[in-house]
Short mmCIF file of C-alpha atoms in Angstrom, two decimals:
data_model
loop_
_atom_site.label_atom_id
_atom_site.label_comp_id
_atom_site.label_asym_id
_atom_site.label_seq_id
_atom_site.Cartn_x
_atom_site.Cartn_y
_atom_site.Cartn_z
CA UNK A 128 92.84 -9.44 13.28
CA UNK A 129 90.55 -12.44 13.71
CA UNK A 130 87.04 -12.43 14.98
CA UNK A 131 86.23 -12.75 18.63
CA UNK A 132 85.16 -16.14 19.92
CA UNK A 133 81.43 -16.82 20.05
CA UNK A 134 79.91 -16.11 23.42
CA UNK A 135 82.51 -13.62 24.60
CA UNK A 136 81.30 -10.16 25.76
CA UNK A 137 82.93 -8.44 22.76
CA UNK A 138 81.26 -10.78 20.29
CA UNK A 139 77.85 -10.24 21.91
CA UNK A 140 78.33 -6.45 21.85
CA UNK A 141 79.25 -6.52 18.16
CA UNK A 142 76.19 -8.69 17.39
CA UNK A 143 73.87 -6.24 19.21
CA UNK A 144 75.37 -3.31 17.34
CA UNK A 145 74.85 -5.00 13.99
CA UNK A 146 71.13 -5.49 14.71
CA UNK A 147 70.47 -1.85 15.41
CA UNK A 148 70.21 1.11 13.01
CA UNK A 149 73.63 2.43 11.98
CA UNK A 150 74.62 5.64 10.24
CA UNK A 151 72.91 6.06 6.88
CA UNK A 152 76.03 7.41 5.15
CA UNK A 153 77.82 4.08 5.66
CA UNK A 154 75.16 2.05 3.83
CA UNK A 155 75.68 0.72 0.28
CA UNK A 156 72.40 0.52 -1.59
CA UNK A 157 73.69 -1.56 -4.52
CA UNK A 158 75.19 -4.18 -2.24
CA UNK A 159 72.60 -3.67 0.55
CA UNK A 160 75.43 -3.69 3.10
CA UNK A 161 75.61 -1.60 6.27
CA UNK A 162 79.10 -0.65 7.47
CA UNK A 163 79.82 0.18 11.10
CA UNK A 164 82.38 3.00 10.67
CA UNK A 165 84.18 5.08 8.09
CA UNK A 166 87.10 2.65 7.81
CA UNK A 167 84.84 -0.31 7.12
CA UNK A 168 82.91 1.67 4.49
CA UNK A 169 86.17 2.55 2.66
CA UNK A 170 87.23 -1.08 2.67
CA UNK A 171 83.87 -2.04 1.19
CA UNK A 172 84.18 0.49 -1.61
CA UNK A 173 87.46 -1.09 -2.71
CA UNK A 174 86.14 -4.64 -2.55
CA UNK A 175 85.66 -6.76 -5.66
CA UNK A 176 81.96 -7.33 -4.93
CA UNK A 177 81.22 -3.63 -4.84
CA UNK A 178 83.19 -3.05 -8.05
CA UNK A 179 81.07 -5.64 -9.90
CA UNK A 180 77.86 -3.92 -8.68
CA UNK A 181 79.17 -0.56 -9.90
CA UNK A 182 79.75 -2.03 -13.35
CA UNK A 183 76.16 -3.27 -13.47
CA UNK A 184 74.87 0.16 -12.40
CA UNK A 185 77.01 1.89 -15.03
CA UNK A 186 75.45 -0.22 -17.81
CA UNK A 187 71.87 1.02 -17.08
CA UNK A 188 71.78 3.75 -14.40
CA UNK A 189 68.26 5.04 -15.21
CA UNK A 190 66.66 1.67 -14.56
CA UNK A 191 68.24 1.31 -11.13
CA UNK A 192 67.50 4.92 -10.23
CA UNK A 193 63.83 4.56 -11.23
CA UNK A 194 63.50 1.29 -9.31
CA UNK A 195 64.94 2.73 -6.09
CA UNK A 196 62.78 5.88 -6.41
CA UNK A 197 59.58 3.84 -6.78
CA UNK A 198 60.48 1.64 -3.81
CA UNK A 199 61.22 4.66 -1.63
CA UNK A 200 57.97 6.42 -2.62
CA UNK A 201 55.76 3.33 -2.12
CA UNK A 202 57.27 2.48 1.27
CA UNK A 203 57.11 6.09 2.46
CA UNK A 204 53.41 6.39 1.49
CA UNK A 205 52.71 3.04 3.11
CA UNK A 206 54.11 4.27 6.42
CA UNK A 207 52.17 7.54 6.09
CA UNK A 208 48.91 5.75 5.30
CA UNK A 209 49.16 3.02 7.94
CA UNK A 210 50.57 5.12 10.78
CA UNK A 211 49.04 8.59 10.36
CA UNK A 212 46.17 8.12 7.89
CA UNK A 213 44.76 11.37 6.54
CA UNK A 214 46.00 13.33 9.56
CA UNK A 215 48.16 16.43 8.94
CA UNK A 216 51.67 15.70 10.25
CA UNK A 217 55.24 16.95 9.89
CA UNK A 218 57.11 15.38 6.97
CA UNK A 219 60.25 14.86 9.05
CA UNK A 220 58.24 12.88 11.61
CA UNK A 221 57.04 10.51 8.89
CA UNK A 222 60.60 10.17 7.58
CA UNK A 223 61.92 9.27 11.03
CA UNK A 224 59.25 6.58 11.29
CA UNK A 225 60.20 5.28 7.83
CA UNK A 226 63.97 4.93 8.43
CA UNK A 227 63.45 2.76 11.53
CA UNK A 228 63.51 -0.19 9.18
CA UNK A 229 67.16 -1.24 8.85
CA UNK A 230 66.80 -2.46 5.24
CA UNK A 231 64.81 0.52 3.94
CA UNK A 232 65.59 2.15 0.59
CA UNK A 233 67.80 5.15 1.27
CA UNK A 234 66.96 8.56 -0.15
CA UNK A 235 70.50 9.18 -1.41
CA UNK A 236 69.93 6.35 -3.92
CA UNK A 237 66.80 8.01 -5.43
CA UNK A 238 66.28 10.96 -7.74
CA UNK A 239 65.35 13.18 -4.77
CA UNK A 240 68.39 14.61 -2.99
CA UNK A 241 66.47 16.14 -0.05
CA UNK A 242 63.23 15.51 1.82
CA UNK A 243 61.93 18.92 0.73
CA UNK A 244 62.17 17.98 -2.94
CA UNK A 245 60.33 14.73 -2.26
CA UNK A 246 57.52 16.51 -0.33
CA UNK A 247 57.09 19.04 -3.15
CA UNK A 248 56.86 16.15 -5.62
CA UNK A 249 54.09 14.51 -3.55
CA UNK A 250 52.12 17.76 -3.53
CA UNK A 251 52.44 18.32 -7.29
CA UNK A 252 51.46 14.72 -8.10
CA UNK A 253 48.27 15.06 -6.01
CA UNK A 254 49.11 12.21 -3.63
CA UNK A 255 49.32 14.39 -0.52
CA UNK A 256 48.25 17.80 0.75
CA UNK A 257 51.43 19.73 1.57
CA UNK A 258 51.99 23.12 3.19
CA UNK A 259 54.99 24.93 4.62
CA UNK A 260 55.00 26.75 7.95
CA UNK A 261 57.60 28.14 10.32
CA UNK A 262 57.95 24.66 11.83
CA UNK A 263 58.70 23.06 8.47
CA UNK A 264 56.82 21.05 5.87
CA UNK A 265 53.53 19.35 6.76
CA UNK A 266 51.83 16.64 4.70
CA UNK A 267 48.48 14.82 4.79
CA UNK A 268 47.72 11.70 2.79
CA UNK A 269 44.86 11.90 0.26
CA UNK A 270 42.61 8.83 0.26
CA UNK A 271 41.94 8.36 -3.45
CA UNK A 272 39.23 5.76 -2.83
CA UNK A 273 37.40 8.15 -0.52
CA UNK A 274 37.61 10.90 -3.11
CA UNK A 275 36.17 8.56 -5.72
CA UNK A 276 33.35 7.61 -3.36
CA UNK A 277 32.56 11.27 -2.73
CA UNK A 278 32.51 12.00 -6.46
CA UNK A 279 30.18 9.05 -7.08
CA UNK A 280 27.89 10.23 -4.29
CA UNK A 281 27.84 13.74 -5.77
CA UNK A 282 26.98 12.35 -9.20
CA UNK A 283 24.14 10.30 -7.70
CA UNK A 284 22.76 13.30 -5.81
CA UNK A 285 22.97 15.43 -8.95
CA UNK A 286 21.15 12.79 -10.98
CA UNK A 287 18.41 12.56 -8.33
CA UNK A 288 18.00 16.37 -8.31
CA UNK A 289 17.85 16.43 -12.10
CA UNK A 290 15.09 13.80 -12.05
CA UNK A 291 13.21 15.76 -9.40
CA UNK A 292 13.45 18.98 -11.40
CA UNK A 293 12.22 17.27 -14.56
CA UNK A 294 9.31 15.68 -12.70
CA UNK A 295 8.48 18.97 -10.96
CA UNK A 296 8.53 20.76 -14.32
CA UNK A 297 6.23 18.11 -15.79
CA UNK A 298 3.79 18.56 -12.90
CA UNK A 299 3.89 22.33 -13.34
CA UNK A 300 3.08 21.94 -17.05
CA UNK A 301 0.17 19.63 -16.23
CA UNK A 302 -1.12 22.09 -13.67
CA UNK A 303 -0.84 24.94 -16.20
CA UNK A 304 -2.80 22.97 -18.78
CA UNK A 305 -5.47 22.19 -16.20
CA UNK A 306 -5.75 25.89 -15.32
CA UNK A 307 -6.10 26.79 -19.01
CA UNK A 308 -8.86 24.23 -19.50
CA UNK A 309 -10.65 25.50 -16.40
CA UNK A 310 -10.39 29.07 -17.72
CA UNK A 311 -11.80 28.00 -21.08
CA UNK A 312 -14.69 26.15 -19.47
CA UNK A 313 -15.51 29.18 -17.29
CA UNK A 314 -15.51 31.41 -20.39
CA UNK A 315 -17.91 29.01 -22.12
CA UNK A 316 -20.21 28.99 -19.12
CA UNK A 317 -20.38 32.80 -19.24
CA UNK A 318 -21.51 32.68 -22.91
CA UNK A 319 -24.49 30.30 -22.42
CA UNK A 320 -27.89 31.34 -23.95
CA UNK A 321 -30.01 33.69 -21.86
CA UNK A 322 -33.71 34.47 -21.75
CA UNK A 323 -35.12 37.04 -24.17
CA UNK A 324 -36.41 40.06 -22.27
CA UNK A 325 -38.56 42.78 -23.78
CA UNK A 326 -37.97 46.42 -22.94
CA UNK A 327 -41.59 47.19 -22.08
CA UNK A 328 -43.34 44.41 -20.21
CA UNK A 329 -46.48 46.51 -19.67
CA UNK A 330 -47.24 46.90 -23.39
CA UNK A 331 -50.21 44.88 -24.62
CA UNK A 332 -49.90 42.31 -27.34
CA UNK A 333 -52.85 42.31 -29.79
CA UNK A 334 -53.73 39.76 -32.42
CA UNK A 335 -56.22 40.02 -35.22
CA UNK A 336 -58.25 36.81 -35.39
CA UNK A 337 -60.92 35.93 -37.90
CA UNK A 338 -64.35 34.83 -36.70
CA UNK A 339 -64.34 31.89 -39.04
CA UNK A 340 -64.67 28.63 -37.18
CA UNK A 341 -62.17 25.91 -37.88
CA UNK A 342 -63.33 22.65 -39.42
CA UNK A 343 -62.31 19.20 -38.25
CA UNK A 344 -59.88 18.82 -41.14
CA UNK A 345 -58.17 22.14 -40.33
CA UNK A 346 -57.91 21.24 -36.68
CA UNK A 347 -56.10 17.99 -37.45
CA UNK A 348 -53.72 19.78 -39.86
CA UNK A 349 -50.30 20.78 -38.37
CA UNK A 350 -50.30 24.25 -36.92
CA UNK A 351 -48.52 27.07 -38.84
CA UNK A 352 -48.65 29.90 -36.34
CA UNK A 353 -46.46 32.96 -36.26
CA UNK A 354 -43.84 30.99 -34.33
CA UNK A 355 -43.21 28.79 -37.36
CA UNK A 356 -41.21 31.59 -39.05
CA UNK A 357 -38.27 30.83 -36.75
CA UNK A 358 -38.31 27.11 -37.58
CA UNK A 359 -34.82 27.10 -39.11
CA UNK A 360 -33.29 28.58 -35.94
CA UNK A 361 -35.17 26.86 -33.09
CA UNK A 362 -36.17 23.53 -34.63
CA UNK A 363 -36.58 21.53 -31.46
CA UNK A 364 -38.28 24.43 -29.65
CA UNK A 365 -40.91 24.84 -32.39
CA UNK A 366 -41.61 21.10 -32.29
CA UNK A 367 -42.48 21.39 -28.62
CA UNK A 368 -44.55 24.53 -29.32
CA UNK A 369 -46.50 22.79 -32.11
CA UNK A 370 -47.16 19.81 -29.88
CA UNK A 371 -48.46 22.10 -27.13
CA UNK A 372 -50.72 23.92 -29.61
CA UNK A 373 -52.18 20.66 -30.80
CA UNK A 374 -52.88 19.64 -27.21
CA UNK A 375 -54.86 22.82 -26.63
CA UNK A 376 -56.64 22.53 -30.00
CA UNK A 377 -57.59 18.93 -29.28
CA UNK A 378 -59.08 20.05 -25.99
CA UNK A 379 -61.14 22.70 -27.81
CA UNK A 380 -62.28 20.10 -30.30
CA UNK A 381 -63.57 17.90 -27.54
CA UNK A 382 -65.66 20.67 -26.03
CA UNK A 383 -66.53 21.97 -29.50
CA UNK A 384 -66.72 25.47 -28.24
CA UNK A 385 -64.58 28.21 -29.79
CA UNK A 386 -65.35 30.56 -26.89
CA UNK A 387 -63.60 28.23 -24.44
CA UNK A 388 -60.36 28.23 -26.44
CA UNK A 389 -57.43 30.09 -24.96
CA UNK A 390 -56.71 33.40 -26.54
CA UNK A 391 -53.63 33.76 -28.72
CA UNK A 392 -51.81 35.76 -26.07
CA UNK A 393 -52.52 33.13 -23.42
CA UNK A 394 -51.38 30.40 -25.77
CA UNK A 395 -48.13 32.24 -26.46
CA UNK A 396 -47.46 32.75 -22.76
CA UNK A 397 -48.04 29.08 -22.00
CA UNK A 398 -45.73 27.99 -24.82
CA UNK A 399 -43.03 30.42 -23.67
CA UNK A 400 -43.19 29.28 -20.04
CA UNK A 401 -43.06 25.62 -21.11
CA UNK A 402 -40.04 26.18 -23.37
CA UNK A 403 -38.32 28.35 -20.75
CA UNK A 404 -38.75 25.60 -18.19
CA UNK A 405 -37.24 23.05 -20.58
CA UNK A 406 -34.35 25.38 -21.36
CA UNK A 407 -33.65 26.09 -17.66
CA UNK A 408 -33.64 22.39 -16.87
CA UNK A 409 -31.14 21.69 -19.68
CA UNK A 410 -28.97 24.70 -18.67
CA UNK A 411 -28.89 23.64 -15.01
CA UNK A 412 -27.97 20.11 -16.03
CA UNK A 413 -25.15 21.26 -18.31
CA UNK A 414 -23.74 23.63 -15.66
CA UNK A 415 -23.90 20.88 -13.07
CA UNK A 416 -22.10 18.40 -15.33
CA UNK A 417 -19.49 21.07 -16.16
CA UNK A 418 -18.87 21.72 -12.47
CA UNK A 419 -18.57 18.00 -11.81
CA UNK A 420 -16.09 17.68 -14.70
CA UNK A 421 -13.94 20.53 -13.35
CA UNK A 422 -14.11 19.06 -9.86
CA UNK A 423 -12.96 15.65 -11.12
CA UNK A 424 -10.04 17.21 -13.05
CA UNK A 425 -9.00 19.17 -9.96
CA UNK A 426 -9.19 16.02 -7.83
CA UNK A 427 -6.98 14.10 -10.27
CA UNK A 428 -4.35 16.87 -10.22
CA UNK A 429 -4.41 17.00 -6.42
CA UNK A 430 -3.94 13.24 -6.27
CA UNK A 431 -0.90 13.46 -8.59
CA UNK A 432 0.66 16.20 -6.43
CA UNK A 433 -0.01 14.27 -3.22
CA UNK A 434 1.48 11.09 -4.72
CA UNK A 435 4.63 12.98 -5.73
CA UNK A 436 4.90 14.52 -2.25
CA UNK A 437 4.66 11.07 -0.66
CA UNK A 438 7.32 9.69 -2.99
CA UNK A 439 9.75 12.54 -2.20
CA UNK A 440 9.01 12.22 1.52
CA UNK A 441 9.76 8.49 1.46
CA UNK A 442 13.01 8.96 -0.47
CA UNK A 443 14.40 11.93 1.49
CA UNK A 444 13.25 10.93 5.00
CA UNK A 445 16.36 9.63 6.82
CA UNK A 446 17.56 9.02 10.37
CA UNK A 447 20.34 11.62 10.13
CA UNK A 448 19.60 15.34 9.75
CA UNK A 449 22.92 17.11 10.43
CA UNK A 450 24.05 19.62 7.75
CA UNK A 451 27.02 21.92 7.55
CA UNK A 452 26.27 25.58 8.33
CA UNK A 453 23.21 25.07 10.56
CA UNK A 454 22.89 26.30 14.17
CA UNK A 455 22.13 23.62 16.78
CA UNK A 456 21.73 23.56 20.58
CA UNK A 457 23.61 21.19 22.89
CA UNK A 458 21.20 19.34 25.19
CA UNK A 459 23.65 17.26 27.23
CA UNK A 460 25.87 18.05 30.24
CA UNK A 461 28.67 15.64 29.26
CA UNK A 462 30.72 18.59 27.95
CA UNK A 463 30.26 20.58 31.16
CA UNK A 464 27.84 23.20 32.39
CA UNK A 465 29.49 25.89 30.26
CA UNK A 466 28.34 24.16 27.05
CA UNK A 467 24.95 22.96 28.30
CA UNK A 468 22.17 24.55 26.17
CA UNK A 469 24.83 26.49 24.25
CA UNK A 470 24.32 27.10 20.54
CA UNK A 471 26.97 26.28 17.97
CA UNK A 472 27.47 26.10 14.22
CA UNK A 473 28.11 22.78 12.46
CA UNK A 474 31.55 23.35 10.96
CA UNK A 475 32.24 19.87 9.60
CA UNK A 476 30.55 16.48 9.37
CA UNK A 477 32.66 13.55 10.58
CA UNK A 478 29.99 11.08 9.46
CA UNK A 479 26.20 11.06 9.05
CA UNK A 480 25.56 11.17 12.81
CA UNK A 481 28.62 13.02 14.14
CA UNK A 482 29.71 16.63 13.58
CA UNK A 483 32.27 19.16 14.76
CA UNK A 484 30.65 22.24 16.33
CA UNK A 485 32.10 25.71 16.68
CA UNK A 486 30.88 26.86 20.12
CA UNK A 487 32.33 30.06 21.57
CA UNK A 488 35.54 29.69 19.49
CA UNK A 489 35.89 26.08 20.69
CA UNK A 490 35.59 22.95 18.56
CA UNK A 491 33.50 20.09 19.95
CA UNK A 492 32.87 16.68 18.43
CA UNK A 493 29.25 15.84 19.24
CA UNK A 494 26.73 13.19 18.25
CA UNK A 495 23.37 13.93 16.66
CA UNK A 496 21.49 12.63 19.70
CA UNK A 497 23.14 15.28 21.91
CA UNK A 498 21.90 18.30 19.91
CA UNK A 499 18.59 19.68 18.66
CA UNK A 500 17.43 22.12 16.00
CA UNK A 501 17.11 25.87 16.61
CA UNK A 502 14.08 27.95 15.51
CA UNK A 503 14.90 31.60 14.60
CA UNK A 504 12.65 34.65 14.59
CA UNK A 505 9.87 35.03 12.01
CA UNK A 506 11.19 36.22 8.67
CA UNK A 507 14.63 34.60 9.06
CA UNK A 508 16.04 31.97 6.72
CA UNK A 509 16.01 28.27 7.64
CA UNK A 510 17.20 24.99 6.11
CA UNK A 511 14.91 21.99 5.73
CA UNK A 512 17.06 19.18 7.16
CA UNK A 513 14.73 16.22 6.66
CA UNK A 514 11.72 15.16 4.62
CA UNK A 515 10.59 15.75 1.04
CA UNK A 516 12.42 19.07 0.57
CA UNK A 517 15.61 18.05 2.43
CA UNK A 518 18.46 20.51 1.81
CA UNK A 519 16.16 23.32 0.55
CA UNK A 520 16.26 26.84 2.00
CA UNK A 521 13.02 28.45 3.19
CA UNK A 522 11.81 31.57 5.02
CA UNK A 523 10.01 31.25 8.36
CA UNK A 524 6.46 32.64 8.13
CA UNK A 525 4.94 31.62 11.47
CA UNK A 526 5.48 29.42 14.55
CA UNK A 527 2.64 27.19 15.73
CA UNK A 528 3.62 26.46 19.34
CA UNK A 529 0.57 24.31 20.14
CA UNK A 530 1.29 22.00 17.19
CA UNK A 531 5.09 22.16 17.63
CA UNK A 532 5.39 23.13 13.97
CA UNK A 533 6.65 25.96 11.78
CA UNK A 534 5.14 27.46 8.62
CA UNK A 535 7.76 27.95 5.89
CA UNK A 536 7.82 29.47 2.41
CA UNK A 537 10.20 27.70 0.03
CA UNK A 538 12.91 30.00 -1.32
CA UNK A 539 14.57 27.60 -3.80
CA UNK A 540 13.89 24.95 -6.49
CA UNK A 541 10.94 24.85 -8.88
CA UNK A 542 8.48 24.88 -5.98
CA UNK A 543 9.64 28.36 -4.91
CA UNK A 544 6.92 30.25 -3.06
CA UNK A 545 5.11 27.15 -1.81
CA UNK A 546 3.92 27.17 1.83
CA UNK A 547 4.75 24.16 4.03
CA UNK A 548 3.99 23.17 7.63
CA UNK A 549 6.79 21.12 9.18
CA UNK A 550 7.59 19.90 12.72
CA UNK A 551 10.38 21.56 14.70
CA UNK A 552 12.87 18.73 14.08
CA UNK A 553 12.63 18.98 10.25
CA UNK A 554 13.92 22.57 9.91
CA UNK A 555 16.81 24.45 11.48
CA UNK A 556 18.29 27.93 11.60
CA UNK A 557 21.11 28.81 9.17
CA UNK A 558 24.20 30.75 10.18
CA UNK A 559 23.87 34.25 8.71
#
């Protein structure tokens, strides 16, 4: 029977039918020909063109099977990625979207006989998240580039934390050495020379002096008094004593009167007071210089710690402060009066400034500007959400309402036990 003339209703109807999607079982993948009914498909199978394609397939079936399988997989994932993204969706729904294309690669020409086998393959190869429920198989596309970006971000964060720990350990070692030096210097200051004290201050000291007058030659000769016996021990002290004796002897020589000379006991007391004054002045000077040295060391260490705090504050201070697991309060009425000033837990972060809250068994997608931090009772655990110790857990010690600040004790990292004062917006309650 010939074809219908062009422009007739029957010819137009046949042309419309050929454009639409026909039954998949009457499609020949090797010839890429779609038949309209069972009779037409049988006639195609017996045609010479189809027989030549079968001979080519018989020569190398694995190559054709692999090629069709790769085309089907790539096109299926392309539809899943472009239409549904990473959203969890039914596998059959994705397949229905895929077969809308009239010239798509059919599944019966691949190595997978059913859609279930293909979904299981995607799950095992790590290209999709798959799970089976009562409603059937569900799949979700895995964005490999996003996973790589997350891994790189985790590696960077780990490297930064490692550097911080090493620097914190170095500062702790420097502080320990400074404390040891300060302890040593305090021990040395305790062992400084002290004044000699006699047991009985009321006992009289007597000297036996000859009545022989000294000549001019003996007066000018260096003095060898009883104090000279300790010359090897107190060399500088005896020099000062000898000089003082000569001053008194010169004075007696001027007056030329032995009776006006100081007695030996008076001379000894004068020499002792003079030497004690010199010793006290030197001791006070050494103690003062030692205190100044310790003060300068302590100031240098404080400057290093402050510089490190400023560096960490500058690096960790960001515009976003949302973290998973913290409790926040909704401060907007755009979600209704039921959720106004309600508290919820951050269940998931959509991005740096948007999160999904769990409020009264309801999930809300809120922005950071619509929530605020929550301050718990004293003694409860909090999370530092911004600043130098961002991401560190701490225990609330006190609340300073006039300064709008909280006093925290760090409970993690190398700085554990340190006391901090932070504003309300830099710390938040953690879900217990």
